[in-house]
């Protein structure tokens, strides 16, 4: 596996790969890799000839300083597992390499960025869009892989591709879960033992809520779910929403053949967790 730190070297290597007619698959990450990332790498390996990963903790997508500082960094282990899963090249730039000057792009994703993560983490999706656009410009992948755990991010990236007419196919990957249902996330590493034990309540609540669709009304389900989670004082629920899976607008009533997503964000101790379930009726 090749490791690069500069945009120049990465571009040079990938130009040769492209000239050989090989299909490039790309998995952008912020490191602290888990099975969710590795599943994306393995899918890319099956579908493409050359797999690129990036590891870059993107400062401009963090709206909370402590979250950025405490974001887990496990580079050595990340490199080991990437190599083991047949990644061909990993791009690990420093902040100065990605942002040599002032960052001024301001993307407008309309209503999609005004709900849920967009509402609670101002500027987050602009930061994600800026870095993903830059990474796409550097790697020029044929296919890029994003996990559905960050469902809203996936829709934002799809919109970015559409708005900027980018020549890349976005491939969603299913959320990978621990045995007890907790969605894999780099931030799980920051949970205490006690917090880790109760964390699966979030997914259990999502599953039970999904079971109530379409018999109960969205408002009733949300109220029930809020009570379930708030009954555990360790959790502080930020949002629990039932939305249209296409535009993420809140759903007032269920209709036949509707596609929905139930999303939540909650703080458990000092860690912010998000999760969702997708319902195709
Ligand atoms: O999902 C992530 O890890 C990040 O938001 C991404 C897409 C790598 C951009 O920094």
PDB file of C-alpha atoms and ligand atoms in Angstrom:
ATOM      1  CA  UNK A   1       0.000   0.000   0.000  1.00  0.00           C
ATOM      2  CA  UNK A   2       1.333   3.396  -0.973  1.00  0.00           C
ATOM      3  CA  UNK A   3       1.089   6.289   1.503  1.00  0.00           C
ATOM      4  CA  UNK A   4       1.048   9.880   0.294  1.00  0.00           C
ATOM      5  CA  UNK A   5       0.956  13.187   2.116  1.00  0.00           C
ATOM      6  CA  UNK A   6       0.954  15.671  -0.758  1.00  0.00           C
ATOM      7  CA  UNK A   7      -1.625  16.459  -3.398  1.00  0.00           C
ATOM      8  CA  UNK A   8       1.081  16.454  -6.104  1.00  0.00           C
ATOM      9  CA  UNK A   9       2.299  12.898  -5.404  1.00  0.00           C
ATOM     10  CA  UNK A  10      -1.233  11.579  -5.040  1.00  0.00           C
ATOM     11  CA  UNK A  11      -2.241  13.091  -8.388  1.00  0.00           C
ATOM     12  CA  UNK A  12       0.882  11.731 -10.114  1.00  0.00           C
ATOM     13  CA  UNK A  13       0.300   8.183  -8.902  1.00  0.00           C
ATOM     14  CA  UNK A  14      -3.395   8.273  -9.784  1.00  0.00           C
ATOM     15  CA  UNK A  15      -2.741   9.694 -13.240  1.00  0.00           C
ATOM     16  CA  UNK A  16      -0.699   6.584 -14.047  1.00  0.00           C
ATOM     17  CA  UNK A  17      -3.446   4.352 -12.652  1.00  0.00           C
ATOM     18  CA  UNK A  18      -6.053   6.134 -14.795  1.00  0.00           C
ATOM     19  CA  UNK A  19      -3.822   5.969 -17.884  1.00  0.00           C
ATOM     20  CA  UNK A  20      -3.743   2.205 -17.430  1.00  0.00           C
ATOM     21  CA  UNK A  21      -7.562   2.251 -17.739  1.00  0.00           C
ATOM     22  CA  UNK A  22      -8.075   1.106 -14.153  1.00  0.00           C
ATOM     23  CA  UNK A  23     -11.282   1.998 -12.262  1.00  0.00           C
ATOM     24  CA  UNK A  24     -10.593   4.017  -9.105  1.00  0.00           C
ATOM     25  CA  UNK A  25     -12.723   3.533  -5.969  1.00  0.00           C
ATOM     26  CA  UNK A  26     -12.398   6.056  -3.159  1.00  0.00           C
ATOM     27  CA  UNK A  27     -13.277   5.871   0.553  1.00  0.00           C
ATOM     28  CA  UNK A  28     -12.784   9.224   2.313  1.00  0.00           C
ATOM     29  CA  UNK A  29     -12.394   8.891   6.102  1.00  0.00           C
ATOM     30  CA  UNK A  30     -11.287  10.783   9.176  1.00  0.00           C
ATOM     31  CA  UNK A  31      -9.412   7.728  10.473  1.00  0.00           C
ATOM     32  CA  UNK A  32     -10.094   5.775  13.693  1.00  0.00           C
ATOM     33  CA  UNK A  33     -11.282   3.105  11.291  1.00  0.00           C
ATOM     34  CA  UNK A  34     -13.839   0.453  12.211  1.00  0.00           C
ATOM     35  CA  UNK A  35     -15.699  -2.311  10.370  1.00  0.00           C
ATOM     36  CA  UNK A  36     -18.050   0.264   8.802  1.00  0.00           C
ATOM     37  CA  UNK A  37     -15.108   1.846   6.953  1.00  0.00           C
ATOM     38  CA  UNK A  38     -13.556  -1.527   6.160  1.00  0.00           C
ATOM     39  CA  UNK A  39     -16.793  -2.792   4.660  1.00  0.00           C
ATOM     40  CA  UNK A  40     -16.679   0.221   2.297  1.00  0.00           C
ATOM     41  CA  UNK A  41     -13.051  -0.582   1.445  1.00  0.00           C
ATOM     42  CA  UNK A  42     -13.950  -4.215   0.735  1.00  0.00           C
ATOM     43  CA  UNK A  43     -16.890  -3.208  -1.486  1.00  0.00           C
ATOM     44  CA  UNK A  44     -14.628  -0.781  -3.347  1.00  0.00           C
ATOM     45  CA  UNK A  45     -12.094  -3.589  -3.769  1.00  0.00           C
ATOM     46  CA  UNK A  46     -14.775  -5.831  -5.316  1.00  0.00           C
ATOM     47  CA  UNK A  47     -16.109  -3.141  -7.658  1.00  0.00           C
ATOM     48  CA  UNK A  48     -12.926  -1.285  -8.658  1.00  0.00           C
ATOM     49  CA  UNK A  49      -9.362  -2.006  -9.779  1.00  0.00           C
ATOM     50  CA  UNK A  50      -7.615   0.446  -7.498  1.00  0.00           C
ATOM     51  CA  UNK A  51      -8.775   1.459  -4.006  1.00  0.00           C
ATOM     52  CA  UNK A  52      -7.869   4.812  -2.486  1.00  0.00           C
ATOM     53  CA  UNK A  53      -8.627   5.858   1.097  1.00  0.00           C
ATOM     54  CA  UNK A  54      -7.984   9.221   2.694  1.00  0.00           C
ATOM     55  CA  UNK A  55      -7.417   9.909   6.373  1.00  0.00           C
ATOM     56  CA  UNK A  56      -7.951  13.545   7.232  1.00  0.00           C
ATOM     57  CA  UNK A  57      -9.593  14.920  10.355  1.00  0.00           C
ATOM     58  CA  UNK A  58     -11.193  17.869   8.641  1.00  0.00           C
ATOM     59  CA  UNK A  59     -11.146  20.803  11.101  1.00  0.00           C
ATOM     60  CA  UNK A  60     -13.690  22.912   9.213  1.00  0.00           C
ATOM     61  CA  UNK A  61     -16.509  20.416   9.635  1.00  0.00           C
ATOM     62  CA  UNK A  62     -16.313  20.485  13.438  1.00  0.00           C
ATOM     63  CA  UNK A  63     -18.527  23.086  15.056  1.00  0.00           C
ATOM     64  CA  UNK A  64     -17.267  22.082  18.494  1.00  0.00           C
ATOM     65  CA  UNK A  65     -13.596  22.527  19.432  1.00  0.00           C
ATOM     66  CA  UNK A  66     -13.596  19.780  22.041  1.00  0.00           C
ATOM     67  CA  UNK A  67     -15.064  17.290  19.556  1.00  0.00           C
ATOM     68  CA  UNK A  68     -12.216  18.083  17.138  1.00  0.00           C
ATOM     69  CA  UNK A  69      -9.521  17.846  19.805  1.00  0.00           C
ATOM     70  CA  UNK A  70     -10.887  14.609  21.241  1.00  0.00           C
ATOM     71  CA  UNK A  71     -11.592  12.982  17.873  1.00  0.00           C
ATOM     72  CA  UNK A  72      -9.843   9.566  18.111  1.00  0.00           C
ATOM     73  CA  UNK A  73      -6.592   9.266  16.154  1.00  0.00           C
ATOM     74  CA  UNK A  74      -5.248   5.739  15.570  1.00  0.00           C
ATOM     75  CA  UNK A  75      -3.076   6.152  12.478  1.00  0.00           C
ATOM     76  CA  UNK A  76      -0.789   3.133  12.891  1.00  0.00           C
ATOM     77  CA  UNK A  77      -3.679   0.728  13.363  1.00  0.00           C
ATOM     78  CA  UNK A  78      -5.599   2.407  10.517  1.00  0.00           C
ATOM     79  CA  UNK A  79      -2.706   1.809   8.119  1.00  0.00           C
ATOM     80  CA  UNK A  80      -2.437  -1.810   9.214  1.00  0.00           C
ATOM     81  CA  UNK A  81      -6.141  -2.570   8.607  1.00  0.00           C
ATOM     82  CA  UNK A  82      -6.249  -0.666   5.323  1.00  0.00           C
ATOM     83  CA  UNK A  83      -3.347  -2.701   3.988  1.00  0.00           C
ATOM     84  CA  UNK A  84      -4.918  -5.934   5.223  1.00  0.00           C
ATOM     85  CA  UNK A  85      -8.141  -5.057   3.349  1.00  0.00           C
ATOM     86  CA  UNK A  86      -6.326  -4.442   0.045  1.00  0.00           C
ATOM     87  CA  UNK A  87      -6.349  -0.656  -0.043  1.00  0.00           C
ATOM     88  CA  UNK A  88      -3.804   0.390  -2.688  1.00  0.00           C
ATOM     89  CA  UNK A  89      -3.154   3.978  -1.700  1.00  0.00           C
ATOM     90  CA  UNK A  90      -3.857   6.054   1.387  1.00  0.00           C
ATOM     91  CA  UNK A  91      -3.705   9.840   1.242  1.00  0.00           C
ATOM     92  CA  UNK A  92      -2.888  11.413   4.640  1.00  0.00           C
ATOM     93  CA  UNK A  93      -2.547  15.176   4.163  1.00  0.00           C
ATOM     94  CA  UNK A  94      -1.769  17.746   6.847  1.00  0.00           C
ATOM     95  CA  UNK A  95      -4.204  20.621   7.353  1.00  0.00           C
ATOM     96  CA  UNK A  96      -1.830  23.070   5.564  1.00  0.00           C
ATOM     97  CA  UNK A  97      -1.781  20.832   2.497  1.00  0.00           C
ATOM     98  CA  UNK A  98      -5.574  20.833   2.216  1.00  0.00           C
ATOM     99  CA  UNK A  99      -6.126  24.442   3.287  1.00  0.00           C
ATOM    100  CA  UNK A 100      -3.088  26.575   2.343  1.00  0.00           C
ATOM    101  CA  UNK A 101      -5.219  29.736   2.260  1.00  0.00           C
ATOM    102  CA  UNK A 102      -8.489  31.074   3.516  1.00  0.00           C
ATOM    103  CA  UNK A 103     -11.519  28.832   3.013  1.00  0.00           C
ATOM    104  CA  UNK A 104     -14.355  30.796   1.473  1.00  0.00           C
ATOM    105  CA  UNK A 105     -16.661  28.423  -0.409  1.00  0.00           C
ATOM    106  CA  UNK A 106     -20.241  28.630   0.730  1.00  0.00           C
ATOM    107  CA  UNK A 107     -22.452  25.833  -0.552  1.00  0.00           C
ATOM    108  CA  UNK A 108     -26.209  26.078  -0.475  1.00  0.00           C
ATOM    109  CA  UNK A 109     -27.993  22.769  -0.044  1.00  0.00           C
ATOM    110  CA  UNK A 110     -31.359  24.389   0.626  1.00  0.00           C
ATOM    111  CA  UNK A 111     -33.752  22.656   3.006  1.00  0.00           C
ATOM    112  CA  UNK A 112     -31.551  19.567   3.170  1.00  0.00           C
ATOM    113  CA  UNK A 113     -28.991  21.387   5.325  1.00  0.00           C
ATOM    114  CA  UNK A 114     -31.553  23.086   7.554  1.00  0.00           C
ATOM    115  CA  UNK A 115     -32.797  19.975   9.368  1.00  0.00           C
ATOM    116  CA  UNK A 116     -31.290  17.541  11.861  1.00  0.00           C
ATOM    117  CA  UNK A 117     -27.459  17.562  11.677  1.00  0.00           C
ATOM    118  CA  UNK A 118     -27.517  20.749   9.616  1.00  0.00           C
ATOM    119  CA  UNK A 119     -29.709  22.495  12.162  1.00  0.00           C
ATOM    120  CA  UNK A 120     -27.777  21.313  15.209  1.00  0.00           C
ATOM    121  CA  UNK A 121     -24.258  21.615  13.774  1.00  0.00           C
ATOM    122  CA  UNK A 122     -24.129  24.937  11.909  1.00  0.00           C
ATOM    123  CA  UNK A 123     -21.505  24.992   9.155  1.00  0.00           C
ATOM    124  CA  UNK A 124     -20.911  21.247   9.417  1.00  0.00           C
ATOM    125  CA  UNK A 125     -22.154  20.287   5.959  1.00  0.00           C
ATOM    126  CA  UNK A 126     -20.418  23.214   4.298  1.00  0.00           C
ATOM    127  CA  UNK A 127     -17.172  21.911   5.815  1.00  0.00           C
ATOM    128  CA  UNK A 128     -17.953  18.373   4.649  1.00  0.00           C
ATOM    129  CA  UNK A 129     -18.824  19.556   1.131  1.00  0.00           C
ATOM    130  CA  UNK A 130     -15.643  21.653   0.844  1.00  0.00           C
ATOM    131  CA  UNK A 131     -13.350  18.812   1.858  1.00  0.00           C
ATOM    132  CA  UNK A 132     -15.145  16.155  -0.189  1.00  0.00           C
ATOM    133  CA  UNK A 133     -15.062  18.390  -3.293  1.00  0.00           C
ATOM    134  CA  UNK A 134     -11.321  18.970  -2.768  1.00  0.00           C
ATOM    135  CA  UNK A 135     -10.688  15.255  -2.253  1.00  0.00           C
ATOM    136  CA  UNK A 136     -12.692  14.400  -5.378  1.00  0.00           C
ATOM    137  CA  UNK A 137     -10.628  16.955  -7.353  1.00  0.00           C
ATOM    138  CA  UNK A 138      -7.419  15.304  -6.144  1.00  0.00           C
ATOM    139  CA  UNK A 139      -8.408  11.629  -6.449  1.00  0.00           C
ATOM    140  CA  UNK A 140     -10.837  11.900  -9.403  1.00  0.00           C
ATOM    141  CA  UNK A 141     -12.489   8.605  -8.440  1.00  0.00           C
ATOM    142  CA  UNK A 142     -14.902   6.686 -10.639  1.00  0.00           C
ATOM    143  CA  UNK A 143     -16.840   5.586  -7.559  1.00  0.00           C
ATOM    144  CA  UNK A 144     -16.880   6.937  -4.010  1.00  0.00           C
ATOM    145  CA  UNK A 145     -18.271   5.105  -0.990  1.00  0.00           C
ATOM    146  CA  UNK A 146     -20.151   6.635   1.959  1.00  0.00           C
ATOM    147  CA  UNK A 147     -21.850   4.922   4.905  1.00  0.00           C
ATOM    148  CA  UNK A 148     -25.576   5.253   5.508  1.00  0.00           C
ATOM    149  CA  UNK A 149     -25.019   5.832   9.216  1.00  0.00           C
ATOM    150  CA  UNK A 150     -24.404   9.434   8.143  1.00  0.00           C
ATOM    151  CA  UNK A 151     -27.562   9.401   6.070  1.00  0.00           C
ATOM    152  CA  UNK A 152     -27.922  13.169   5.766  1.00  0.00           C
ATOM    153  CA  UNK A 153     -24.261  13.478   4.772  1.00  0.00           C
ATOM    154  CA  UNK A 154     -24.863  10.907   2.037  1.00  0.00           C
ATOM    155  CA  UNK A 155     -27.734  12.995   0.619  1.00  0.00           C
ATOM    156  CA  UNK A 156     -25.611  16.163   0.851  1.00  0.00           C
ATOM    157  CA  UNK A 157     -22.791  14.477  -1.097  1.00  0.00           C
ATOM    158  CA  UNK A 158     -25.260  13.266  -3.734  1.00  0.00           C
ATOM    159  CA  UNK A 159     -26.542  16.836  -4.039  1.00  0.00           C
ATOM    160  CA  UNK A 160     -22.962  18.171  -4.256  1.00  0.00           C
ATOM    161  CA  UNK A 161     -22.237  15.785  -7.125  1.00  0.00           C
ATOM    162  CA  UNK A 162     -25.411  16.881  -8.900  1.00  0.00           C
ATOM    163  CA  UNK A 163     -24.836  20.629  -8.340  1.00  0.00           C
ATOM    164  CA  UNK A 164     -21.185  20.563  -9.415  1.00  0.00           C
ATOM    165  CA  UNK A 165     -21.731  18.023 -12.225  1.00  0.00           C
ATOM    166  CA  UNK A 166     -19.028  15.795 -10.791  1.00  0.00           C
ATOM    167  CA  UNK A 167     -18.203  12.665 -12.728  1.00  0.00           C
ATOM    168  CA  UNK A 168     -18.301  10.234  -9.825  1.00  0.00           C
ATOM    169  CA  UNK A 169     -20.770   7.566  -8.806  1.00  0.00           C
ATOM    170  CA  UNK A 170     -21.751   7.710  -5.126  1.00  0.00           C
ATOM    171  CA  UNK A 171     -22.210   4.262  -3.591  1.00  0.00           C
ATOM    172  CA  UNK A 172     -23.990   4.004  -0.218  1.00  0.00           C
ATOM    173  CA  UNK A 173     -22.867   1.358   2.301  1.00  0.00           C
ATOM    174  CA  UNK A 174     -25.184  -0.114   4.949  1.00  0.00           C
ATOM    175  CA  UNK A 175     -24.601   0.790   8.573  1.00  0.00           C
ATOM    176  CA  UNK A 176     -22.413  -1.808  10.267  1.00  0.00           C
ATOM    177  CA  UNK A 177     -23.415  -2.603  13.852  1.00  0.00           C
ATOM    178  CA  UNK A 178     -21.895  -4.160  16.932  1.00  0.00           C
ATOM    179  CA  UNK A 179     -23.521  -7.441  18.082  1.00  0.00           C
ATOM    180  CA  UNK A 180     -25.782  -5.507  20.459  1.00  0.00           C
ATOM    181  CA  UNK A 181     -26.960  -3.177  17.672  1.00  0.00           C
ATOM    182  CA  UNK A 182     -24.878  -0.085  18.408  1.00  0.00           C
ATOM    183  CA  UNK A 183     -23.946   1.563  15.095  1.00  0.00           C
ATOM    184  CA  UNK A 184     -20.190   1.472  14.590  1.00  0.00           C
ATOM    185  CA  UNK A 185     -18.652   4.900  14.887  1.00  0.00           C
ATOM    186  CA  UNK A 186     -15.185   6.254  15.548  1.00  0.00           C
ATOM    187  CA  UNK A 187     -16.661   8.185  18.479  1.00  0.00           C
ATOM    188  CA  UNK A 188     -17.718   4.929  20.237  1.00  0.00           C
ATOM    189  CA  UNK A 189     -14.083   4.629  21.342  1.00  0.00           C
ATOM    190  CA  UNK A 190     -14.702   7.593  23.657  1.00  0.00           C
ATOM    191  CA  UNK A 191     -17.581   5.943  25.568  1.00  0.00           C
ATOM    192  CA  UNK A 192     -16.906   4.752  29.121  1.00  0.00           C
ATOM    193  CA  UNK A 193     -17.654   1.103  29.892  1.00  0.00           C
ATOM    194  CA  UNK A 194     -20.952   2.055  31.556  1.00  0.00           C
ATOM    195  CA  UNK A 195     -21.956   4.313  28.656  1.00  0.00           C
ATOM    196  CA  UNK A 196     -21.048   1.620  26.143  1.00  0.00           C
ATOM    197  CA  UNK A 197     -23.402  -0.787  27.920  1.00  0.00           C
ATOM    198  CA  UNK A 198     -26.447   1.453  27.649  1.00  0.00           C
ATOM    199  CA  UNK A 199     -25.648   2.927  24.196  1.00  0.00           C
ATOM    200  CA  UNK A 200     -27.641   0.223  22.280  1.00  0.00           C
ATOM    201  CA  UNK A 201     -30.856   1.724  23.666  1.00  0.00           C
ATOM    202  CA  UNK A 202     -30.717   4.179  20.766  1.00  0.00           C
ATOM    203  CA  UNK A 203     -30.926   1.491  18.084  1.00  0.00           C
ATOM    204  CA  UNK A 204     -33.480  -0.511  20.086  1.00  0.00           C
ATOM    205  CA  UNK A 205     -35.681   2.589  20.223  1.00  0.00           C
ATOM    206  CA  UNK A 206     -35.250   3.185  16.492  1.00  0.00           C
ATOM    207  CA  UNK A 207     -36.261  -0.418  15.728  1.00  0.00           C
ATOM    208  CA  UNK A 208     -39.348  -0.262  17.931  1.00  0.00           C
ATOM    209  CA  UNK A 209     -40.286   3.092  16.412  1.00  0.00           C
ATOM    210  CA  UNK A 210     -39.906   1.620  12.901  1.00  0.00           C
ATOM    211  CA  UNK A 211     -42.246  -1.215  13.926  1.00  0.00           C
ATOM    212  CA  UNK A 212     -44.955   1.340  14.719  1.00  0.00           C
ATOM    213  CA  UNK A 213     -44.936   2.646  11.123  1.00  0.00           C
ATOM    214  CA  UNK A 214     -47.534   3.126   9.592  1.00  0.00           C
ATOM    215  CA  UNK A 215     -50.076   2.186  12.322  1.00  0.00           C
ATOM    216  CA  UNK A 216     -49.201   5.065  14.648  1.00  0.00           C
ATOM    217  CA  UNK A 217     -48.864   8.695  13.588  1.00  0.00           C
ATOM    218  CA  UNK A 218     -45.333  10.144  13.245  1.00  0.00           C
ATOM    219  CA  UNK A 219     -45.986  12.599  16.101  1.00  0.00           C
ATOM    220  CA  UNK A 220     -47.058   9.798  18.455  1.00  0.00           C
ATOM    221  CA  UNK A 221     -44.021   7.684  17.610  1.00  0.00           C
ATOM    222  CA  UNK A 222     -41.662  10.606  18.166  1.00  0.00           C
ATOM    223  CA  UNK A 223     -43.266  11.394  21.525  1.00  0.00           C
ATOM    224  CA  UNK A 224     -42.979   7.744  22.602  1.00  0.00           C
ATOM    225  CA  UNK A 225     -39.326   7.552  21.511  1.00  0.00           C
ATOM    226  CA  UNK A 226     -38.417  10.791  23.299  1.00  0.00           C
ATOM    227  CA  UNK A 227     -39.859   9.389  26.518  1.00  0.00           C
ATOM    228  CA  UNK A 228     -37.955   6.098  26.141  1.00  0.00           C
ATOM    229  CA  UNK A 229     -34.624   7.815  25.721  1.00  0.00           C
ATOM    230  CA  UNK A 230     -35.236  10.558  28.285  1.00  0.00           C
ATOM    231  CA  UNK A 231     -36.121   7.896  30.868  1.00  0.00           C
ATOM    232  CA  UNK A 232     -32.369   7.150  30.956  1.00  0.00           C
ATOM    233  CA  UNK A 233     -30.799  10.226  32.567  1.00  0.00           C
ATOM    234  CA  UNK A 234     -27.392   9.457  30.986  1.00  0.00           C
ATOM    235  CA  UNK A 235     -28.788  10.407  27.580  1.00  0.00           C
ATOM    236  CA  UNK A 236     -29.531  13.894  26.399  1.00  0.00           C
ATOM    237  CA  UNK A 237     -31.588  13.626  23.208  1.00  0.00           C
ATOM    238  CA  UNK A 238     -30.867  16.306  20.613  1.00  0.00           C
ATOM    239  CA  UNK A 239     -33.432  15.239  18.029  1.00  0.00           C
ATOM    240  CA  UNK A 240     -35.595  12.295  17.027  1.00  0.00           C
ATOM    241  CA  UNK A 241     -37.179  12.822  13.613  1.00  0.00           C
ATOM    242  CA  UNK A 242     -39.225  10.875  11.122  1.00  0.00           C
ATOM    243  CA  UNK A 243     -38.521  12.238   7.678  1.00  0.00           C
ATOM    244  CA  UNK A 244     -39.044  11.573   4.002  1.00  0.00           C
ATOM    245  CA  UNK A 245     -36.031   9.472   2.941  1.00  0.00           C
ATOM    246  CA  UNK A 246     -35.578  11.578  -0.213  1.00  0.00           C
ATOM    247  CA  UNK A 247     -35.590  15.171   1.057  1.00  0.00           C
ATOM    248  CA  UNK A 248     -35.459  14.703   4.838  1.00  0.00           C
ATOM    249  CA  UNK A 249     -38.474  16.916   5.399  1.00  0.00           C
ATOM    250  CA  UNK A 250     -40.510  15.940   8.482  1.00  0.00           C
ATOM    251  CA  UNK A 251     -43.381  13.559   7.840  1.00  0.00           C
ATOM    252  CA  UNK A 252     -46.807  14.478   9.215  1.00  0.00           C
ATOM    253  CA  UNK A 253     -48.716  11.408   7.984  1.00  0.00           C
ATOM    254  CA  UNK A 254     -47.613   8.128   6.470  1.00  0.00           C
ATOM    255  CA  UNK A 255     -48.782   7.354   2.948  1.00  0.00           C
ATOM    256  CA  UNK A 256     -48.780   4.114   0.948  1.00  0.00           C
ATOM    257  CA  UNK A 257     -45.413   3.302  -0.647  1.00  0.00           C
ATOM    258  CA  UNK A 258     -43.655   6.096   1.221  1.00  0.00           C
ATOM    259  CA  UNK A 259     -39.942   5.831   1.984  1.00  0.00           C
ATOM    260  CA  UNK A 260     -38.948   7.158   5.369  1.00  0.00           C
ATOM    261  CA  UNK A 261     -35.936   7.500   7.567  1.00  0.00           C
ATOM    262  CA  UNK A 262     -36.015   7.750  11.339  1.00  0.00           C
ATOM    263  CA  UNK A 263     -32.983   9.669  12.593  1.00  0.00           C
ATOM    264  CA  UNK A 264     -31.698  10.605  16.001  1.00  0.00           C
ATOM    265  CA  UNK A 265     -28.804  12.346  17.695  1.00  0.00           C
ATOM    266  CA  UNK A 266     -28.130  12.035  21.416  1.00  0.00           C
ATOM    267  CA  UNK A 267     -25.362  12.892  23.813  1.00  0.00           C
ATOM    268  CA  UNK A 268     -24.193  10.104  26.061  1.00  0.00           C
ATOM    269  CA  UNK A 269     -21.760  11.581  28.553  1.00  0.00           C
ATOM    270  CA  UNK A 270     -19.357  13.640  26.449  1.00  0.00           C
ATOM    271  CA  UNK A 271     -20.005  11.714  23.253  1.00  0.00           C
ATOM    272  CA  UNK A 272     -22.510  12.674  20.574  1.00  0.00           C
ATOM    273  CA  UNK A 273     -24.007   9.671  18.798  1.00  0.00           C
ATOM    274  CA  UNK A 274     -26.201   9.563  15.697  1.00  0.00           C
ATOM    275  CA  UNK A 275     -28.101   6.673  14.151  1.00  0.00           C
ATOM    276  CA  UNK A 276     -30.998   6.001  11.796  1.00  0.00           C
ATOM    277  CA  UNK A 277     -33.176   3.311  10.268  1.00  0.00           C
ATOM    278  CA  UNK A 278     -34.493   3.465   6.727  1.00  0.00           C
ATOM    279  CA  UNK A 279     -38.041   2.237   6.064  1.00  0.00           C
ATOM    280  CA  UNK A 280     -39.068   1.310   2.538  1.00  0.00           C
ATOM    281  CA  UNK A 281     -42.751   0.549   2.756  1.00  0.00           C
TER     282      UNK A 281
HETATM  283  O1  LIG B   1     -17.849  10.812   7.203  1.00  0.00           O
HETATM  284  C1  LIG B   1     -16.707  11.237   7.421  1.00  0.00           C
HETATM  285  O2  LIG B   1     -15.845  10.559   7.980  1.00  0.00           O
HETATM  286  C2  LIG B   1     -16.367  12.645   6.980  1.00  0.00           C
HETATM  287  O3  LIG B   1     -17.452  13.497   7.130  1.00  0.00           O
HETATM  288  C3  LIG B   1     -15.792  12.717   5.556  1.00  0.00           C
HETATM  289  C4  LIG B   1     -16.813  12.297   4.524  1.00  0.00           C
HETATM  290  C5  LIG B   1     -14.557  11.855   5.453  1.00  0.00           C
HETATM  291  C6  LIG B   1     -15.395  14.171   5.239  1.00  0.00           C
HETATM  292  O4  LIG B   1     -14.444  14.647   6.120  1.00  0.00           O
END
